CSV table of C-alpha atoms and ligand atoms in Angstrom, one decimal:
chain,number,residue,atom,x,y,z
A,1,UNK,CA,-33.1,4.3,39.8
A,2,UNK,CA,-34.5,7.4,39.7
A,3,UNK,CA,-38.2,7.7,37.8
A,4,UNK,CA,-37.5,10.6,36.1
A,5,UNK,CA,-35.3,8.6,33.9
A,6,UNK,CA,-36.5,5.4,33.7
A,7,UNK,CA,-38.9,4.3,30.9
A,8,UNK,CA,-42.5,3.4,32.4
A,9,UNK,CA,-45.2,4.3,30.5
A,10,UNK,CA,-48.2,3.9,32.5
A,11,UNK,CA,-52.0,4.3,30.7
A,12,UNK,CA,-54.9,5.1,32.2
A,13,UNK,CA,-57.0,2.9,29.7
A,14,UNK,CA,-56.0,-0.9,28.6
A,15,UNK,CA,-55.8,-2.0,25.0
A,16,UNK,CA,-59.3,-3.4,23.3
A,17,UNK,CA,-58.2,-6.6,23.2
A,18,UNK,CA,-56.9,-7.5,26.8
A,19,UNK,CA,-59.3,-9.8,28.2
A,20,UNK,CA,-57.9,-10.8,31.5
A,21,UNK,CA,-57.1,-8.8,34.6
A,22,UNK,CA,-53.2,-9.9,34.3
A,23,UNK,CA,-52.8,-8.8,30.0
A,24,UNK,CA,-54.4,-5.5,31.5
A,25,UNK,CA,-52.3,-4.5,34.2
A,26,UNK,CA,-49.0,-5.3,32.3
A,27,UNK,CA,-50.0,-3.2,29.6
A,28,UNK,CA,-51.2,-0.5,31.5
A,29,UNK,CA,-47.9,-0.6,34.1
A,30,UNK,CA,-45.4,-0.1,31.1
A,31,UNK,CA,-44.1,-4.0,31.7
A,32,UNK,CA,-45.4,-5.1,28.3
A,33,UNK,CA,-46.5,-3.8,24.3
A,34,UNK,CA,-47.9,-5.1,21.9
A,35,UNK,CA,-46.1,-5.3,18.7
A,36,UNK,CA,-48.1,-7.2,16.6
A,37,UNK,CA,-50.7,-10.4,17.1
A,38,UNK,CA,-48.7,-12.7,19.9
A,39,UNK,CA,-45.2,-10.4,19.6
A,40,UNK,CA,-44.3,-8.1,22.3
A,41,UNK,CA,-41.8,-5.8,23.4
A,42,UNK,CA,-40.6,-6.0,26.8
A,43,UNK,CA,-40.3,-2.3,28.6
A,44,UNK,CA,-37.6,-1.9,31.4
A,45,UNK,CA,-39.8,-2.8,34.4
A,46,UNK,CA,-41.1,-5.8,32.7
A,47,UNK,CA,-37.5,-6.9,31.6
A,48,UNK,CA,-36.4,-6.1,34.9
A,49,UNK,CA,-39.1,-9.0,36.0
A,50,UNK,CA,-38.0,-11.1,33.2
A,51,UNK,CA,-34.2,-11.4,34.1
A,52,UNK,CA,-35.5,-12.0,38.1
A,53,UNK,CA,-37.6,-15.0,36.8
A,54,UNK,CA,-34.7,-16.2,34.9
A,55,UNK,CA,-32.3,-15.9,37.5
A,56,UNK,CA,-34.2,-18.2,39.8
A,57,UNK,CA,-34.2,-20.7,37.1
A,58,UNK,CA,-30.2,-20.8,36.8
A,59,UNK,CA,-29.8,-20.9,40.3
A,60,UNK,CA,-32.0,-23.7,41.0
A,61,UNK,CA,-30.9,-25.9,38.0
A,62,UNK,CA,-27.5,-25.0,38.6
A,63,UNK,CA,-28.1,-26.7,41.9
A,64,UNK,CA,-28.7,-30.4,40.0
A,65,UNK,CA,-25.7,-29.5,38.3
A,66,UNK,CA,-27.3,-28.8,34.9
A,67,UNK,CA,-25.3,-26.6,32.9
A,68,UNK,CA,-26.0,-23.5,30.4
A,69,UNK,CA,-25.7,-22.8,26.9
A,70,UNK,CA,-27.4,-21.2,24.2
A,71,UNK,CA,-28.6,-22.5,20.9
A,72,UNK,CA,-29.2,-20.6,17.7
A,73,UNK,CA,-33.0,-19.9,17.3
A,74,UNK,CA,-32.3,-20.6,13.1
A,75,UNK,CA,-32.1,-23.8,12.4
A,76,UNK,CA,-31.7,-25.7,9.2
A,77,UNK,CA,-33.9,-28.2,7.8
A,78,UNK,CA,-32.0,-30.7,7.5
A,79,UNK,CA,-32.1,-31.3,11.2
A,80,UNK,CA,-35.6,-31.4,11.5
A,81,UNK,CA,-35.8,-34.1,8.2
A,82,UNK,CA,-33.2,-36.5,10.6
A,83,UNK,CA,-35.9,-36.1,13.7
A,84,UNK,CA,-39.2,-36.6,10.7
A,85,UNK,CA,-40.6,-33.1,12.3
A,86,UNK,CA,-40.1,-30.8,9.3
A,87,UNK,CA,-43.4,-32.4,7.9
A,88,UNK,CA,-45.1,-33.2,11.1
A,89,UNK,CA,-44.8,-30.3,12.7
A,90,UNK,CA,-47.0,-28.7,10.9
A,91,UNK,CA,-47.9,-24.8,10.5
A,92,UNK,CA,-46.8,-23.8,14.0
A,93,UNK,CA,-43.4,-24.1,12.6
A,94,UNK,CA,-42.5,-20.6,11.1
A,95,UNK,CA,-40.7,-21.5,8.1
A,96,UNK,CA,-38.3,-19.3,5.7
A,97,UNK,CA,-35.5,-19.6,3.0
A,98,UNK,CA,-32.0,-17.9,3.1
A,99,UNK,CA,-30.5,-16.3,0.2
A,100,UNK,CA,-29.5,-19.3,-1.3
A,101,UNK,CA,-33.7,-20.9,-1.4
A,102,UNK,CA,-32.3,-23.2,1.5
A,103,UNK,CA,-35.1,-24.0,4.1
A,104,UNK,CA,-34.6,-22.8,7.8
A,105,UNK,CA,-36.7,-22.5,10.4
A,106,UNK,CA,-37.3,-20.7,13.4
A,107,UNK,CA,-36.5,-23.2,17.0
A,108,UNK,CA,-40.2,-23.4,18.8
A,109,UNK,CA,-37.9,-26.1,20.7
A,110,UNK,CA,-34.6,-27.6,20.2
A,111,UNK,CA,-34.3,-31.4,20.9
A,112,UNK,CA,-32.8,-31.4,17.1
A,113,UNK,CA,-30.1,-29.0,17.6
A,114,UNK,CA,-29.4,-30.3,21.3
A,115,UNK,CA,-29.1,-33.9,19.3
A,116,UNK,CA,-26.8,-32.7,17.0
A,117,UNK,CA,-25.1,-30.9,19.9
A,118,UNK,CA,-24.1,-33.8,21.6
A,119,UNK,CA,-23.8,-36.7,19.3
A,120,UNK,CA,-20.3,-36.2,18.2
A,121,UNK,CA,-19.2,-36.0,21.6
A,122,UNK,CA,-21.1,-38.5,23.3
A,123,UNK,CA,-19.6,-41.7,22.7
A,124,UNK,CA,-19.1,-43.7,26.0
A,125,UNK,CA,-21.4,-44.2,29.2
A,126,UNK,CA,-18.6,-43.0,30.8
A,127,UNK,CA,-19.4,-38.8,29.8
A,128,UNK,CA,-23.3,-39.6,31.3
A,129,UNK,CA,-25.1,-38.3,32.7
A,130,UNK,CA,-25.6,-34.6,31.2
A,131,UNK,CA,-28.2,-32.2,31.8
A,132,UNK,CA,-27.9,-29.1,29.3
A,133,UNK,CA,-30.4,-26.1,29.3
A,134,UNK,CA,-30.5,-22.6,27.6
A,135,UNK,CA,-33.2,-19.3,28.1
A,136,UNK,CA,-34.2,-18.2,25.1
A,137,UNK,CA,-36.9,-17.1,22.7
A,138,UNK,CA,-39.1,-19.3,20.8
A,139,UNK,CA,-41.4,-19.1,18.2
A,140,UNK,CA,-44.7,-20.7,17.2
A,141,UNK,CA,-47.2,-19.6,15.1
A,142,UNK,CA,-50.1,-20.3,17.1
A,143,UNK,CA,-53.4,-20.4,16.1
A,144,UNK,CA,-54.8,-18.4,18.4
A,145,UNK,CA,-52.3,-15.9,20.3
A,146,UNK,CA,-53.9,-14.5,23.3
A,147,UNK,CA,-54.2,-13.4,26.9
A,148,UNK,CA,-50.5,-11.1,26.4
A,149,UNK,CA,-47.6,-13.2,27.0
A,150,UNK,CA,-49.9,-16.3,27.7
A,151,UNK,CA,-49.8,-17.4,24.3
A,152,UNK,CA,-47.4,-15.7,22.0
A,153,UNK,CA,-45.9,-16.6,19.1
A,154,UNK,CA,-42.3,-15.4,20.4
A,155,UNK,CA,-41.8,-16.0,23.9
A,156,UNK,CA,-39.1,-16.9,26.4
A,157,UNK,CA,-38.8,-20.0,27.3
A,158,UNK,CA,-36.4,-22.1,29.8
A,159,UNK,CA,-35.7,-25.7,28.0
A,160,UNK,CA,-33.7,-28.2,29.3
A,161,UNK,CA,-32.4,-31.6,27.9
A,162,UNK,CA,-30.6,-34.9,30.1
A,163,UNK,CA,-28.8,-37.3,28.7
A,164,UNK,CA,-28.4,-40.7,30.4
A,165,UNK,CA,-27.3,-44.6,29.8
A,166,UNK,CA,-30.3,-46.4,32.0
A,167,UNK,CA,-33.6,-45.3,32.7
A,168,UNK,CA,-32.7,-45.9,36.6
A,169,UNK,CA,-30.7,-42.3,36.0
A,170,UNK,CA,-33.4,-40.9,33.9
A,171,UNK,CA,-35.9,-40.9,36.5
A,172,UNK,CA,-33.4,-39.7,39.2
A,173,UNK,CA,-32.7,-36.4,36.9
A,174,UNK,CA,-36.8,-36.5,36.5
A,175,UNK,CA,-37.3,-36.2,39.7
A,176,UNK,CA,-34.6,-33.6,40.2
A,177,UNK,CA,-36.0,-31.8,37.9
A,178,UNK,CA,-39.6,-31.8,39.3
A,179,UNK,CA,-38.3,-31.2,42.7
A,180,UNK,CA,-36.1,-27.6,41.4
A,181,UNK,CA,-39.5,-27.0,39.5
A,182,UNK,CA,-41.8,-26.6,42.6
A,183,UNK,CA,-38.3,-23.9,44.2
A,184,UNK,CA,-38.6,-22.3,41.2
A,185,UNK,CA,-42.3,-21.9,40.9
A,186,UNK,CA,-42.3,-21.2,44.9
A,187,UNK,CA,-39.9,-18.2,44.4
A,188,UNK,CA,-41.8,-17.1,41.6
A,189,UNK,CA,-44.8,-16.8,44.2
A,190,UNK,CA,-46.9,-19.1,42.7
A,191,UNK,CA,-48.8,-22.2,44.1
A,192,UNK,CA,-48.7,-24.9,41.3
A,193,UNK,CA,-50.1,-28.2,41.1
A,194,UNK,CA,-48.3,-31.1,39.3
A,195,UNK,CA,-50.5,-33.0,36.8
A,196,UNK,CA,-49.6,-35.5,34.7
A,197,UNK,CA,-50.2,-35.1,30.6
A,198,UNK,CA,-50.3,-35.9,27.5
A,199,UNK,CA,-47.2,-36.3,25.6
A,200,UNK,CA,-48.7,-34.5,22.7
A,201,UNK,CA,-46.3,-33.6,20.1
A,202,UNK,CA,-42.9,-34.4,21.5
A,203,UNK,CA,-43.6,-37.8,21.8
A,204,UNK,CA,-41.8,-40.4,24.4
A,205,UNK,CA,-42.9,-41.9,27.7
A,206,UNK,CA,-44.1,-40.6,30.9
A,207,UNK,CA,-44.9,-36.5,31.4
A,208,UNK,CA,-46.3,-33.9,34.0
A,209,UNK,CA,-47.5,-30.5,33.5
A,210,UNK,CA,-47.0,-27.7,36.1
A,211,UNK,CA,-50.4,-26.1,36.2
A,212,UNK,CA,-51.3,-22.8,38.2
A,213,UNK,CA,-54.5,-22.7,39.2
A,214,UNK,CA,-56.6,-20.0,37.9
A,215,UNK,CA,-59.9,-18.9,35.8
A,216,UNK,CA,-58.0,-17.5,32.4
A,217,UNK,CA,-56.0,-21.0,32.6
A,218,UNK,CA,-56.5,-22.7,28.9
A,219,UNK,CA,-56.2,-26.2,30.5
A,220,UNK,CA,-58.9,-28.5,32.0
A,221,UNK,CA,-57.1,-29.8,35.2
A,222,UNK,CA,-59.4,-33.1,36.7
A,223,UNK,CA,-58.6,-34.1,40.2
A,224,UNK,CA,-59.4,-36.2,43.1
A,225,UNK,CA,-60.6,-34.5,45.7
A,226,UNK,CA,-59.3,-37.4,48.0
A,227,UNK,CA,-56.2,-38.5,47.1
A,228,UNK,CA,-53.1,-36.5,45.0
A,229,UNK,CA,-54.4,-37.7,41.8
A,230,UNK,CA,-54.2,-34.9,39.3
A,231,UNK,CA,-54.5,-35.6,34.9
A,232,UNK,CA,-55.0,-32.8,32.1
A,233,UNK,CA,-58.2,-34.0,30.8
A,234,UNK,CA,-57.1,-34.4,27.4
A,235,UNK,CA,-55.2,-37.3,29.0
A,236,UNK,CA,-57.3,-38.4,31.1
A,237,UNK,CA,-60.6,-37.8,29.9
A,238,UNK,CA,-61.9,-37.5,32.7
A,239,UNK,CA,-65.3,-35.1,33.9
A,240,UNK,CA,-66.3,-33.8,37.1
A,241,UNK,CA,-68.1,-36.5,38.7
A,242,UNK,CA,-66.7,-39.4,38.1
A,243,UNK,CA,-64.8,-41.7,40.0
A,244,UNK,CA,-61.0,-41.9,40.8
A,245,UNK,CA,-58.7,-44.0,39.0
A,246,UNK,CA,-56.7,-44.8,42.0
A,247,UNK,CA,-58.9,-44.3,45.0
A,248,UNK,CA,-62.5,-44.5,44.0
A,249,UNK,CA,-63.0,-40.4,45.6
A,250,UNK,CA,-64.8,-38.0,43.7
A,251,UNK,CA,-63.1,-36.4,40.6
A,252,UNK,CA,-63.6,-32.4,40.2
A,253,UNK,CA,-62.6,-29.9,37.6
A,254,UNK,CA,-60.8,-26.9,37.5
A,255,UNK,CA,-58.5,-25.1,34.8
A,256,UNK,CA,-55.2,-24.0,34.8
A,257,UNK,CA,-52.1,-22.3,33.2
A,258,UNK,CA,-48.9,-24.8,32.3
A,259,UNK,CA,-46.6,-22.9,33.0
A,260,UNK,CA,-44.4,-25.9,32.9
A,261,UNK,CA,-43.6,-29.2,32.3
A,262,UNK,CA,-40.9,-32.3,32.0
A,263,UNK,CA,-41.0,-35.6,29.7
A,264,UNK,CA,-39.2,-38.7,29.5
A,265,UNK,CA,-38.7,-38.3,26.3
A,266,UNK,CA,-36.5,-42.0,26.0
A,267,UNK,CA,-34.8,-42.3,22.5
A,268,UNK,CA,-37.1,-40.8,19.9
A,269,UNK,CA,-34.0,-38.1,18.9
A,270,UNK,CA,-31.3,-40.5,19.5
A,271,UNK,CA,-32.7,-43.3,17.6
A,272,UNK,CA,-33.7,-41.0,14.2
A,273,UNK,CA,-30.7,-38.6,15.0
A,274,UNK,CA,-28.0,-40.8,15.5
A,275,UNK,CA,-26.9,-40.1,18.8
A,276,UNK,CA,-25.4,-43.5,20.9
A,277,UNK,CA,-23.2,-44.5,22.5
A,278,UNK,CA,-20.9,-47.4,24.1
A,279,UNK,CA,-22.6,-49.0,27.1
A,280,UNK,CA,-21.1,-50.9,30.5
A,281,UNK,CA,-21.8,-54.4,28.4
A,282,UNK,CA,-19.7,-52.6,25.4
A,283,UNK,CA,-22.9,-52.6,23.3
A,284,UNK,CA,-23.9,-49.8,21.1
A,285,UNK,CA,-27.2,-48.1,22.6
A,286,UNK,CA,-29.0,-44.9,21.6
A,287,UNK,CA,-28.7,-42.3,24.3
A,288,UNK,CA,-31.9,-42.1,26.6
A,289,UNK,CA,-33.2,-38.5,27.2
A,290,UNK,CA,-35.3,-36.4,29.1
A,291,UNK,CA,-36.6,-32.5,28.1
A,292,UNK,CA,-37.9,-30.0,30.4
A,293,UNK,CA,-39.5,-26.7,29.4
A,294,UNK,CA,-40.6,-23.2,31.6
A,295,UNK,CA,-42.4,-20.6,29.9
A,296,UNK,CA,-40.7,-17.7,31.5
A,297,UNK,CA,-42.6,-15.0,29.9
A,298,UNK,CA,-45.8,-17.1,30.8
A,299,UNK,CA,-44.5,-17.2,34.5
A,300,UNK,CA,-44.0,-13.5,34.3
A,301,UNK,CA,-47.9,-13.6,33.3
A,302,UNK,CA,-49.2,-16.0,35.4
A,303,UNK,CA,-48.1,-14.4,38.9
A,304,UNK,CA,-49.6,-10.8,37.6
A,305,UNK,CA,-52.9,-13.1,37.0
A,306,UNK,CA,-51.9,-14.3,40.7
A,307,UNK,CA,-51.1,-11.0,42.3
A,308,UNK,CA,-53.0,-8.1,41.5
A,309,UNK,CA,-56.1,-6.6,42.2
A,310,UNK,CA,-57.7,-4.3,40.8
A,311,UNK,CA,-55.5,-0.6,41.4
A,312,UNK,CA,-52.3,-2.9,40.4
A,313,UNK,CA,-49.9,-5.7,40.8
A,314,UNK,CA,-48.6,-6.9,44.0
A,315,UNK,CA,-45.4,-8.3,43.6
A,316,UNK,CA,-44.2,-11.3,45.2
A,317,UNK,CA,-41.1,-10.5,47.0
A,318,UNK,CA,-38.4,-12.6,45.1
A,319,UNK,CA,-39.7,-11.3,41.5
A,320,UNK,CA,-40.4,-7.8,42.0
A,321,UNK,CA,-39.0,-5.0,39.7
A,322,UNK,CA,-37.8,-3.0,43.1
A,323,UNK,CA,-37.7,-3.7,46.5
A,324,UNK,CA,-38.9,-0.1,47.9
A,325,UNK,CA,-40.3,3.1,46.4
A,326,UNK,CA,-39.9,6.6,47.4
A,327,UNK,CA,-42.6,9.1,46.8
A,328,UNK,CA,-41.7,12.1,48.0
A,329,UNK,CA,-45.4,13.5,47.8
A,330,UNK,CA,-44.4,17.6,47.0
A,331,UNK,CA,-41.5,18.2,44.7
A,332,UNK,CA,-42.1,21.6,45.4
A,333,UNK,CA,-40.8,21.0,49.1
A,334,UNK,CA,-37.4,21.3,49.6
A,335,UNK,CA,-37.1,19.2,52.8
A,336,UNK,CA,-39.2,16.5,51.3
A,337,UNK,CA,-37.4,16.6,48.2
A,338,UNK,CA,-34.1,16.1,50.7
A,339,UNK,CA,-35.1,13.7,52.7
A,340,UNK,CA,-36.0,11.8,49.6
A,341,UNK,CA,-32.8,11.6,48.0
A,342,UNK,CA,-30.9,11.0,51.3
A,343,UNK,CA,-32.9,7.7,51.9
A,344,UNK,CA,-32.5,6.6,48.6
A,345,UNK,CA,-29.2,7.2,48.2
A,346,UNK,CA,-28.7,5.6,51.8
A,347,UNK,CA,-30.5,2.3,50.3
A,348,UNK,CA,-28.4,1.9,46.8
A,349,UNK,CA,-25.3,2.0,48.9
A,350,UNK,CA,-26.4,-1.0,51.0
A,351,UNK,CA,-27.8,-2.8,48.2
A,352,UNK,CA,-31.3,-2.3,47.7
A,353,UNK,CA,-33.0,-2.1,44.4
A,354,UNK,CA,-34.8,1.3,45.0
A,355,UNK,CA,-37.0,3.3,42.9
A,356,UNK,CA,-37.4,6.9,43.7
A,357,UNK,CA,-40.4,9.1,41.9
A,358,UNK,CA,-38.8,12.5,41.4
A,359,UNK,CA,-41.3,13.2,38.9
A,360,UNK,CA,-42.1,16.5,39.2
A,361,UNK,CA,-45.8,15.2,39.1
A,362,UNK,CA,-49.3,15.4,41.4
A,363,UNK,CA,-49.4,13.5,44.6
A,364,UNK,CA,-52.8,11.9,43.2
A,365,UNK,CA,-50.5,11.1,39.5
A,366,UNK,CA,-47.6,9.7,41.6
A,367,UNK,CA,-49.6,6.7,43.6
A,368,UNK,CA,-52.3,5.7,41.0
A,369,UNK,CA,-48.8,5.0,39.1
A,370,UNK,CA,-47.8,3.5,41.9
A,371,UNK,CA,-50.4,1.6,42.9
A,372,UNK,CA,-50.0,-0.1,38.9
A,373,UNK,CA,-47.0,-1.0,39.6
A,374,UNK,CA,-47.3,-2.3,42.8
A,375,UNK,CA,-43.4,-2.3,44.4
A,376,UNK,CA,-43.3,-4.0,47.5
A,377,UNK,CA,-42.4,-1.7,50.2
A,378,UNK,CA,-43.5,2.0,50.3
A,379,UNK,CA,-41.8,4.7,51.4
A,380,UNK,CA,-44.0,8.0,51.8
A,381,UNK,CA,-42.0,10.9,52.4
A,382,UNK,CA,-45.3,13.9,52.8
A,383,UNK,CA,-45.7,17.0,55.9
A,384,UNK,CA,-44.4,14.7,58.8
A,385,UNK,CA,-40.8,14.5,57.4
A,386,UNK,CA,-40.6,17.7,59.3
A,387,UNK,CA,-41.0,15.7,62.5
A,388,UNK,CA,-39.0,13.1,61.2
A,389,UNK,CA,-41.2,10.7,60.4
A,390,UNK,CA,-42.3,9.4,57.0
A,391,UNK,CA,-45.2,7.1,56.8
A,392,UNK,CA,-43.6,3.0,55.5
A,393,UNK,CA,-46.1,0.4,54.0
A,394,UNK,CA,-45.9,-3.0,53.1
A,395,UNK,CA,-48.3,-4.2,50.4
A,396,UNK,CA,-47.7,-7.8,50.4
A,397,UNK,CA,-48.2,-7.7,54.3
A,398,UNK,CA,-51.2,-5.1,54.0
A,399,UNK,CA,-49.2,-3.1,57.1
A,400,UNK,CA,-49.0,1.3,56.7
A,401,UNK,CA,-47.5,3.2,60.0
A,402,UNK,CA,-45.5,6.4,60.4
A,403,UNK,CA,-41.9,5.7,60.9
A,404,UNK,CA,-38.8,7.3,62.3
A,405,UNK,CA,-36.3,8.5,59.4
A,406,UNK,CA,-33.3,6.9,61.8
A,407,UNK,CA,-35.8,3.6,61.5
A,408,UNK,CA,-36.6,3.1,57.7
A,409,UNK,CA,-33.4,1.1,57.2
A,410,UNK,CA,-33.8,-1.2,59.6
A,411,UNK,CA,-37.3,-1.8,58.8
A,412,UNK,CA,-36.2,-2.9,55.3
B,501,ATP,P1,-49.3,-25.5,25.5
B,501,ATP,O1,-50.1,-26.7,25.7
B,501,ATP,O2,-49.7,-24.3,26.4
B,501,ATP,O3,-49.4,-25.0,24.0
B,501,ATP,P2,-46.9,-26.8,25.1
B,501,ATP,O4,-47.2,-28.2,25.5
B,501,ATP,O5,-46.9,-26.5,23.6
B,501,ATP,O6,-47.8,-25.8,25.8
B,501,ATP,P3,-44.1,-27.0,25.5
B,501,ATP,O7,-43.8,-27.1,24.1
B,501,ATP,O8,-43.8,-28.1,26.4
B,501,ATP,O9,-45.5,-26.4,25.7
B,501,ATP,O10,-43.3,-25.7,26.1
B,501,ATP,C1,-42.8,-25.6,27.4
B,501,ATP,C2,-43.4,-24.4,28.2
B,501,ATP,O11,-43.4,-23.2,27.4
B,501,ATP,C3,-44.9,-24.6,28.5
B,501,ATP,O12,-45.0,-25.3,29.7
B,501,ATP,C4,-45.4,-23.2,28.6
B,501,ATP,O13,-45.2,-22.7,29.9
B,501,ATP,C5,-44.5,-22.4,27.6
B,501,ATP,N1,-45.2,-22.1,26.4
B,501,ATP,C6,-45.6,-23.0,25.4
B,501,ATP,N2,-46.2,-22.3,24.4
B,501,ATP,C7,-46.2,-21.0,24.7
B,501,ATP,C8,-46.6,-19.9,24.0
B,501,ATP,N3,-47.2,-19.9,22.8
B,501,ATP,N4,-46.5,-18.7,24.7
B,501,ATP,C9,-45.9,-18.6,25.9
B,501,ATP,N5,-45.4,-19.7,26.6
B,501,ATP,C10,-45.6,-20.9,26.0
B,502,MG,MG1,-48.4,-25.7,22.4
């Protein structure tokens, strides 16, 4: 892609309102804006993130064989009367009429239409187990949207459902789907900790939270610091201080962002919805089922919050928005401007996602923009292009040498 034409605009200054380093830098590399409280529009290099995030998702759960679809975000009350949610939820539910004065609302989560999904269908062990999931944007009023796509009230969101006969197979696809949670999370470059939680709203049986460790994190996180024990202290109530459950070590505190998490949900939905089927002792038995959520967008945040300093981001590898980017450093030079194009043209055709700045813009302009937006690899192409060389540097590896123009390729 050449910069010229793409859409990044870069600010000098953040908005008012962005508290922490990662709701700073997104805004001020053209990844994210602002649209209104907790509603944002995602700009080209931020999309570009986005669908990278995403794609590790469907490749991992495509791995445990869980197939995709995609829901409608509008859903009709009556659904949510069969579950007992349209009163319980409460006012995070954004609410609205059609035409006709009919109540709809708008999915913050979809274990209703998944339910209704399946029901019809589902009539025999013999179709179990299934494991469903869909990308998609949710929406939740929130009482207090903050931190950029931390807490919005539209946001992306990965949500999964299972669907089995015994519990044995429940906890198989449970554990499947922590295990393709900690790949995911991995790829995304981020270092999570498994904790388990509250059920909260969603009601059911057992739950863990996937929790990044960091300062802006919204959730108390208490731990052992002997054993693996790990609770979010609204489950646990724990403080730091006190002693284990299971070992008797020391319990500390820390906070963290859940970026996300997996329940056993059992057969809340299929009980009130309806949904059962046939069993192997020919009884009829509601289905039992399991729900796993990742906040994409939140994931998208969390690894800014991760990787950045202060100049920019520092993409992990698998997520960034390019692999290289060329700066020729003098537009005005024809040789530079040459060599420039060459490279990059040499790099599409093998396949890598290459950005090339053919702005006709100041050296100085050209890296503090680049710097924001923190591509992986570097390619510097300034007064030694002459002598064939061009200077290459690696951010995530902190390495900068001149380079041979026959050697750039390889290097990458
Ligand atoms: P939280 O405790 O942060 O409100 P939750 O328990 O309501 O999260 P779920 O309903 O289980 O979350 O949603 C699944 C995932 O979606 C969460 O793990 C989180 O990563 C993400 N998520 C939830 N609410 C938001 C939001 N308002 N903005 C962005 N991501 C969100
Ligand atoms: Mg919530």
């Amino acid at each position: 892609m050449k910069q010229s034409l793409f859409f990044i605009p870069t600010l000098k200054d953040a908005p008012k309102d962005a508290e922490v380093r990662s709701h700073k830098l997104m805004s001020r590399s053209g990844l994210i804006k602002q649209v209104a409280a907790g509603i944002y529009s995602y700009l080209p290099l931020g999309y570009r993130v986005i669908k990278k995030i995403e794609n590790i998702v469907r490749e991992e759960l495509d791995k445990i064989g869980s197939s995709e679809l995609l829901l409608p975000a509008l859903q009709p009350r009556d659904l949510w009367e069969e579950s007992g949610r349209w009163d319980k939820y409460g006012p995070e539910l954004m609410r609205l009429k059609d035409r006709k004065q009919r109540d709809f609302c708008l999915g913050p989560t979809h274990e209703e239409i998944i339910t209704q999904v399946v029901r019809d269908y589902l009539n025999s062990y013999k179709k179990l187990p299934l494991s469903l999931y869909q990308i998609q944007t949710k929406f939740r009023d929130e009482m207090r949207p903050r931190f950029g796509l931390m807490r919005g009230r539209e946001f992306i969101m990965k949500d999964a459902y299972t669907f089995t006969e015994t519990k044995e197979d429940l906890d198989r696809m449970y554990n499947e789907f922590s295990d393709a949670y900690k790949e995911i999370f991995r790829r995304c470059g981020l270092e999570t900790r498994i904790v388990s939680s509250d059920v909260g709203q969603i009601g059911g049986d057992e739950a863990d939270e996937f929790m990044v460790m960091s300062e802006v994190g919204e959730d108390t996180i208490t731990y052992c610091t002997s054993c693996s024990y790990a609770a979010n202290q609204e489950h646990s109530g724990l403080n730091a201080g006190d002693k284990c459950l299971e070992c008797g070590g020391e319990i500390e505190i820390a906070k963290g962002i859940e970026v996300g998490n997996i329940f056993k949900l059992g057969t809340k939905y299929s009980e009130s919805m309806n949904a059962k089927i046939i069993n192997k002792e020919g009884k009829q038995v509601p289905v039992i089922m399991g729900c796993y959520g990742i906040g994409i967008s939140r994931t998208l945040m969390a690894s800014v919050e991760q990787h950045s300093n202060e100049m920019g981001i520092v993409w992990p590898e698998e997520i960034a928005p390019f692999k290289v980017h060329i700066i020729p450093v003098n537009t005005k030079d024809e040789l530079q401007v040459e060599v420039a194009t060459k490279l990059y043209l040499d790099m599409r055709e093998i396949g890598v996602e290459v950005l090339l700045d053919d702005r006709a813009e100041r050296a100085g302009v050209k890296f503090k923009d680049a710097d924001l937006i923190g591509i992986p690899i570097r390619v510097i192409i300034g007064k030694d292009a002459k002598d064939g060389k061009v200077e290459f540097s690696n951010r995530l590896e902190g390495t900068k040498d001149l380079v041979d123009l026959s050697k750039v390729l390889e290097r990458i």
